[in-house]
CSV table of C-alpha atoms in Angstrom, one decimal:
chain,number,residue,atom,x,y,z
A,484,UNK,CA,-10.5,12.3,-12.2
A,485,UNK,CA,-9.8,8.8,-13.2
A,486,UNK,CA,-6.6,8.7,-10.3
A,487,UNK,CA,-4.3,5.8,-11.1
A,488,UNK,CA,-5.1,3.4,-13.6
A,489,UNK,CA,-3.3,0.4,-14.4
A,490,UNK,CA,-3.1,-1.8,-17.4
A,491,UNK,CA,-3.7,-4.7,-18.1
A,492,UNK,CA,-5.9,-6.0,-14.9
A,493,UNK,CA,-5.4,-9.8,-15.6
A,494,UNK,CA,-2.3,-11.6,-17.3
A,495,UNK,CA,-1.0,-14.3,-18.0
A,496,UNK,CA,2.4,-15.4,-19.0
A,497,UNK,CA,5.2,-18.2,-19.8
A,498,UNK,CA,8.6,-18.2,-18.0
A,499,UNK,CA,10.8,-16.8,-20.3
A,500,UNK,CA,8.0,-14.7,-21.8
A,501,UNK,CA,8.1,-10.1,-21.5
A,502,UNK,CA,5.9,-7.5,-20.7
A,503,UNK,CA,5.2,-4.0,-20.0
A,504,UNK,CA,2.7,-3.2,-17.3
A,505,UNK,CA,1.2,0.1,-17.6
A,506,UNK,CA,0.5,3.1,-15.0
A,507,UNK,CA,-1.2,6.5,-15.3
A,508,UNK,CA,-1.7,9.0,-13.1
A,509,UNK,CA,-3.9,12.4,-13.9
A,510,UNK,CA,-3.7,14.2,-10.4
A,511,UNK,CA,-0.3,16.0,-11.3
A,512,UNK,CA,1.8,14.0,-8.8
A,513,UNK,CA,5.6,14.1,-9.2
A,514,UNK,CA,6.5,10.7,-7.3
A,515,UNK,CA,5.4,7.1,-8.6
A,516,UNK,CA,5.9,3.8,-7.3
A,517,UNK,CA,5.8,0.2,-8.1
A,518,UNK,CA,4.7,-2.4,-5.6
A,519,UNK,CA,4.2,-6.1,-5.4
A,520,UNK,CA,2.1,-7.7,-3.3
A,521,UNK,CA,2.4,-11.2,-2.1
A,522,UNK,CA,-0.2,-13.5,0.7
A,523,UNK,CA,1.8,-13.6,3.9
A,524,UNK,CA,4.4,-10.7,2.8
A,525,UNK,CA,2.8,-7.3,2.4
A,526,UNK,CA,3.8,-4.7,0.1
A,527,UNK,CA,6.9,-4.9,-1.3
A,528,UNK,CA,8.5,-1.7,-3.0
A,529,UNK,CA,9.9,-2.8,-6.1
A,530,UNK,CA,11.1,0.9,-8.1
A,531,UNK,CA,10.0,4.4,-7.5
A,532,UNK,CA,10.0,7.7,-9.6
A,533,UNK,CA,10.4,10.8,-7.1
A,534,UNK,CA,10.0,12.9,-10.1
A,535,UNK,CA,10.2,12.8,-14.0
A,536,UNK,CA,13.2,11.5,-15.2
A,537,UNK,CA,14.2,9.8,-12.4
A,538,UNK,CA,14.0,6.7,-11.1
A,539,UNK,CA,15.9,4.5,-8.2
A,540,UNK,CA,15.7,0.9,-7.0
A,541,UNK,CA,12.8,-0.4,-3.8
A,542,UNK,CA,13.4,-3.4,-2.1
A,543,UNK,CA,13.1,-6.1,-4.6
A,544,UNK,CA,14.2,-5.0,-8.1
A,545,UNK,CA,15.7,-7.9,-9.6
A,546,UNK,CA,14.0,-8.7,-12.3
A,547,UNK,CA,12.3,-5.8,-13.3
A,548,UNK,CA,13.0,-2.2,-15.2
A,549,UNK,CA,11.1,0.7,-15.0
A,550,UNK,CA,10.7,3.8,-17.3
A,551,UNK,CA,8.8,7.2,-16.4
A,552,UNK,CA,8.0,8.1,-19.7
A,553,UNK,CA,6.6,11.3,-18.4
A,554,UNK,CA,4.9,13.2,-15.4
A,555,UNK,CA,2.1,11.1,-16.0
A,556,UNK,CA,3.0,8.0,-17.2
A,557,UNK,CA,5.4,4.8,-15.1
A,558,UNK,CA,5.7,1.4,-16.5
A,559,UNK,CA,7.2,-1.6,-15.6
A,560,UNK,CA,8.8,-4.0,-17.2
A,561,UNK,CA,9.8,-8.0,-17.3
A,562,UNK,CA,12.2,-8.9,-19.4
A,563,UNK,CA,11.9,-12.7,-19.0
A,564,UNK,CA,9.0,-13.4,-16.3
A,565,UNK,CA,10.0,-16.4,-14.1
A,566,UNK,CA,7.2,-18.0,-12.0
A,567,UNK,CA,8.5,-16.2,-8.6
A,568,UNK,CA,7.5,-13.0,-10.3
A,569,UNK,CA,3.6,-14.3,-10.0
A,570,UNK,CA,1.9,-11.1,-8.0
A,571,UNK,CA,-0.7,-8.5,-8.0
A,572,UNK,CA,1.4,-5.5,-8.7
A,573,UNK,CA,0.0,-2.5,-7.9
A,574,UNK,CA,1.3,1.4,-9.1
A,575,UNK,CA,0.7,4.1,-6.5
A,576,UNK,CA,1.4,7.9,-6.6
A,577,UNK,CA,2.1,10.3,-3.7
A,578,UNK,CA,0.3,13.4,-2.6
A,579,UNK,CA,2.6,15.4,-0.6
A,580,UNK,CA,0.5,17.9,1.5
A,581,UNK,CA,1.3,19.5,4.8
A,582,UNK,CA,4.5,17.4,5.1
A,583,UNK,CA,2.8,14.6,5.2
A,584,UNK,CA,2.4,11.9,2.3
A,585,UNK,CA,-0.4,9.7,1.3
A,586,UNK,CA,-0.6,7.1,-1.5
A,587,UNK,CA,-3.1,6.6,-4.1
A,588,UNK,CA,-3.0,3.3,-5.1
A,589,UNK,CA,-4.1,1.9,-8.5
A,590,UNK,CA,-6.6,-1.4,-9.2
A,591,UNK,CA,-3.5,-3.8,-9.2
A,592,UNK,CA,-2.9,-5.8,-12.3
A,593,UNK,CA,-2.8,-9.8,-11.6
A,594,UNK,CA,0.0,-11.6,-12.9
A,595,UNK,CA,0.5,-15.5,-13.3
A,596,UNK,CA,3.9,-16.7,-14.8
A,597,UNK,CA,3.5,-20.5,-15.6
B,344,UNK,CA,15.5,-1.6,11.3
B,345,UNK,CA,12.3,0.2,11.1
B,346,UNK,CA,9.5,-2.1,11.6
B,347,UNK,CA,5.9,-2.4,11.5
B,348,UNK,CA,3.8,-5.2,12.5
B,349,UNK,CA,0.3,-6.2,13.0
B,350,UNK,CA,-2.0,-8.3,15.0
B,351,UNK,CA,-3.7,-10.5,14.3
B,352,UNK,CA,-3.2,-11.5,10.7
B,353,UNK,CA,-6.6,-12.8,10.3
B,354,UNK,CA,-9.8,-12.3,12.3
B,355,UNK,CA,-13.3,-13.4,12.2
B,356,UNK,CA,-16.6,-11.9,13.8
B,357,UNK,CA,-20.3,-11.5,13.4
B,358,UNK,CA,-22.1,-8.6,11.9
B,359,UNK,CA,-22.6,-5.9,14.3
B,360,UNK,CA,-20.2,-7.0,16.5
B,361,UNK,CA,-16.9,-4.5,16.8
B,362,UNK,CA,-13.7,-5.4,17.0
B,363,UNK,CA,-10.1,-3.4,16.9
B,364,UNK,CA,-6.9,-4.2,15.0
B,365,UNK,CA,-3.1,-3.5,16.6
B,366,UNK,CA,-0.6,-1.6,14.6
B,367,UNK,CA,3.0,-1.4,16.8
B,368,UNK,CA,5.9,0.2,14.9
B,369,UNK,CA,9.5,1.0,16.0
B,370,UNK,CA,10.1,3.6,13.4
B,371,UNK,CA,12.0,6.3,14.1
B,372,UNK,CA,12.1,9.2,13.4
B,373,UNK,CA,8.1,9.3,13.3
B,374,UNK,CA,6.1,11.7,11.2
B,375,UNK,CA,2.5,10.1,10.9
B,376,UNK,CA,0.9,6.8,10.8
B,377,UNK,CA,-1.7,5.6,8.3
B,378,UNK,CA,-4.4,3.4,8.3
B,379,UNK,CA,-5.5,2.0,5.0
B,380,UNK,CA,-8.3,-0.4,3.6
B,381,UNK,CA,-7.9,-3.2,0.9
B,382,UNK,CA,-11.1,-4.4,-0.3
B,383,UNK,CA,-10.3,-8.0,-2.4
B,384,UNK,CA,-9.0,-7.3,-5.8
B,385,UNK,CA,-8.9,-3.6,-4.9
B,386,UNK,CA,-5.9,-1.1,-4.2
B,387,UNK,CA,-5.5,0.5,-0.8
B,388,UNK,CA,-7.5,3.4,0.1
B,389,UNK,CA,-6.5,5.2,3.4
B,390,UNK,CA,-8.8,5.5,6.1
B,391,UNK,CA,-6.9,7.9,8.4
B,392,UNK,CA,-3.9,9.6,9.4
B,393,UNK,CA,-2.0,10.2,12.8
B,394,UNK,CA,0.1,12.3,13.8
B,395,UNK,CA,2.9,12.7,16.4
B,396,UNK,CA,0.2,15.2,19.0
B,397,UNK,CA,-2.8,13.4,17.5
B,398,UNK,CA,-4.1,10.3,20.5
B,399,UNK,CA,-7.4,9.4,18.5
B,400,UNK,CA,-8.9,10.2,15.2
B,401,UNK,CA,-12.1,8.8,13.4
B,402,UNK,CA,-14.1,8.4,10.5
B,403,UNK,CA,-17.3,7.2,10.2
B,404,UNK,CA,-17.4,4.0,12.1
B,405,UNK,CA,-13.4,3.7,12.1
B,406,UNK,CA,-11.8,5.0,15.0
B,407,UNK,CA,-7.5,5.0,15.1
B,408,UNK,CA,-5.7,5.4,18.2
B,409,UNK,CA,-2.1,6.1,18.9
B,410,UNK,CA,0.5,6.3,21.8
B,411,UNK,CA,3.4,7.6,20.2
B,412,UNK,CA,5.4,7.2,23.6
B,413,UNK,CA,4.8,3.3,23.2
B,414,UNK,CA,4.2,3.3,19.5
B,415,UNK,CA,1.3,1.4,19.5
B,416,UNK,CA,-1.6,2.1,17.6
B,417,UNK,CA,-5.1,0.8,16.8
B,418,UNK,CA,-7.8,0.6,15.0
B,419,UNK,CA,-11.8,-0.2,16.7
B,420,UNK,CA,-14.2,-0.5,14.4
B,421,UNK,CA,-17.8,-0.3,15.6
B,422,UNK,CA,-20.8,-2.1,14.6
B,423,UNK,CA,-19.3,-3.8,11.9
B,424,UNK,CA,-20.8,-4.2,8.4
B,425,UNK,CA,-20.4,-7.1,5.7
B,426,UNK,CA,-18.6,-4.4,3.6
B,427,UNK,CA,-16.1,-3.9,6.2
B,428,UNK,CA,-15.0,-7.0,5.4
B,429,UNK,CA,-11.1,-6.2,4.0
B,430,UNK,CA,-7.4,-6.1,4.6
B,431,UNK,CA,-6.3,-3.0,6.6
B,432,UNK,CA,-2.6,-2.4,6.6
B,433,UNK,CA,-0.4,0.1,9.0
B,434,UNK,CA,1.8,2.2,7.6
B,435,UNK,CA,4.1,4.2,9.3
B,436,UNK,CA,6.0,7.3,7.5
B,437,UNK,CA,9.5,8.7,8.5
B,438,UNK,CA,9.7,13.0,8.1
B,439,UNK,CA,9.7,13.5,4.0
B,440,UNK,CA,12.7,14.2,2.8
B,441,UNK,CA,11.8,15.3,-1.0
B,442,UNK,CA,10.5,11.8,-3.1
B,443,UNK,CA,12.5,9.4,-1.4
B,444,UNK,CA,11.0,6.0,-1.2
B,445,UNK,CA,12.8,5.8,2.2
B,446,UNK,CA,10.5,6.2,5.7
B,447,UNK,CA,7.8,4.5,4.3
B,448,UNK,CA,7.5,1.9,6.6
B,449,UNK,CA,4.4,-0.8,5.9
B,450,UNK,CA,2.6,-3.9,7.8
B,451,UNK,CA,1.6,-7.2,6.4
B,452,UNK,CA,-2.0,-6.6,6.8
B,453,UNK,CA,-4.9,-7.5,8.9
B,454,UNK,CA,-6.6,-9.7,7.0
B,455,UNK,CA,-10.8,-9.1,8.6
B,456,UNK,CA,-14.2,-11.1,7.5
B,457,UNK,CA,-17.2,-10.0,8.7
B,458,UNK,CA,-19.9,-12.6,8.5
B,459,UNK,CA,-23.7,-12.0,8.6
């Protein structure tokens, strides 16, 4: 079981400039989130998946798009990075067991926007 | 408006010393409360979960504590190691309601270094 896995770990980008950051999960979880993480602010939710085909606005979406491909797979997109969007973004899926929920986070992927 | 915050933000101490980290919450309703470890340049991993009848839980050299009646909870950590040098953060879940991204409820992080 590789768990979450993100893509790419490191990236740098102009303002102006897009991409898709990618997220996998291979322990059959229905619900997927996007986060971004910030020194000083915590963990921000930015878009979450509670199951495929779905998908519904966090706390800071402006920005950003999100498509769950499939069961498996949630990405997230800028369509024109400005430098405020420099974060580590991390992708997390939910096991839901006993009522209770616990994350699994992926490795983050480090963004710069210059 | 649900709330989570933690204290202190950053702390230093010496190997083999112990130490504990303060997690108080006003979210309501409660289900459970989660500690989780960030190692630098790592995602959280969760260290332990609390629930409502639940006053202490550890793991390993990690011990949580919580008063649900004051909603306070901590975390002591005993005979600290270099590698327990990390972020922990508090989060603190509302009942699950089906997939919702509402009830999760997280702190800013307890930022710890652990020097030899």
């Amino acid at each position: 079981n590789a768990g979450v896995t993100q893509t790419p770990k490191f990236q740098v980008l102009k303002t102006g400039q897009s991409m898709t950051l990618q997220c996998a999960q291979d322990m059959n979880h229905n619900s997927m989130y996007w986060y971004r993480q910030d020194p000083g602010m915590g963990l921000r939710l930015i878009y979450y998946s509670a199951s495929e085909g779905t998908t519904d606005k966090g706390e800071v979406p402006n920005g950003y798009n999100v498509s769950r491909l499939n069961k498996r797979e949630f990405s997230l997109r800028l369509e024109s990075a400005a430098p405020s969007q420099t974060s580590v973004y991390f992708c997390a899926s939910i096991l839901v067991a006993g009522g209770h929920r616990e994350q699994f986070f992926g490795p983050g992927t480090r963004l710069t926007v210059l | 408006k649900n709330q989570v915050e933690q204290s202190p933000q950053s702390l230093i101490i010496l190997e083999g010393k112990n130490c504990t980290l303060q997690c108080n919450y006003t979210v309501s309703p409660f289900s459970n409360l989660r500690w989780y470890k960030q190692d630098t340049g790592r995602g959280p991993v969760s260290l332990t979960i609390m629930t409502f009848s639940e006053n202490t839980k550890s793991n390993g050299r990690y011990t949580a504590t919580l008063d649900a009646d004051t909603k306070q909870s901590s975390l002591h950590i005993t005979a600290s190691q270099l590698s327990d040098s990390a972020s922990y953060i508090c989060v603190v879940s509302a009942p699950y309601s089906g997939g919702g991204a509402d009830g999760l409820t997280f702190g800013k992080g307890t930022h710890l270094i652990i020097q030899p």
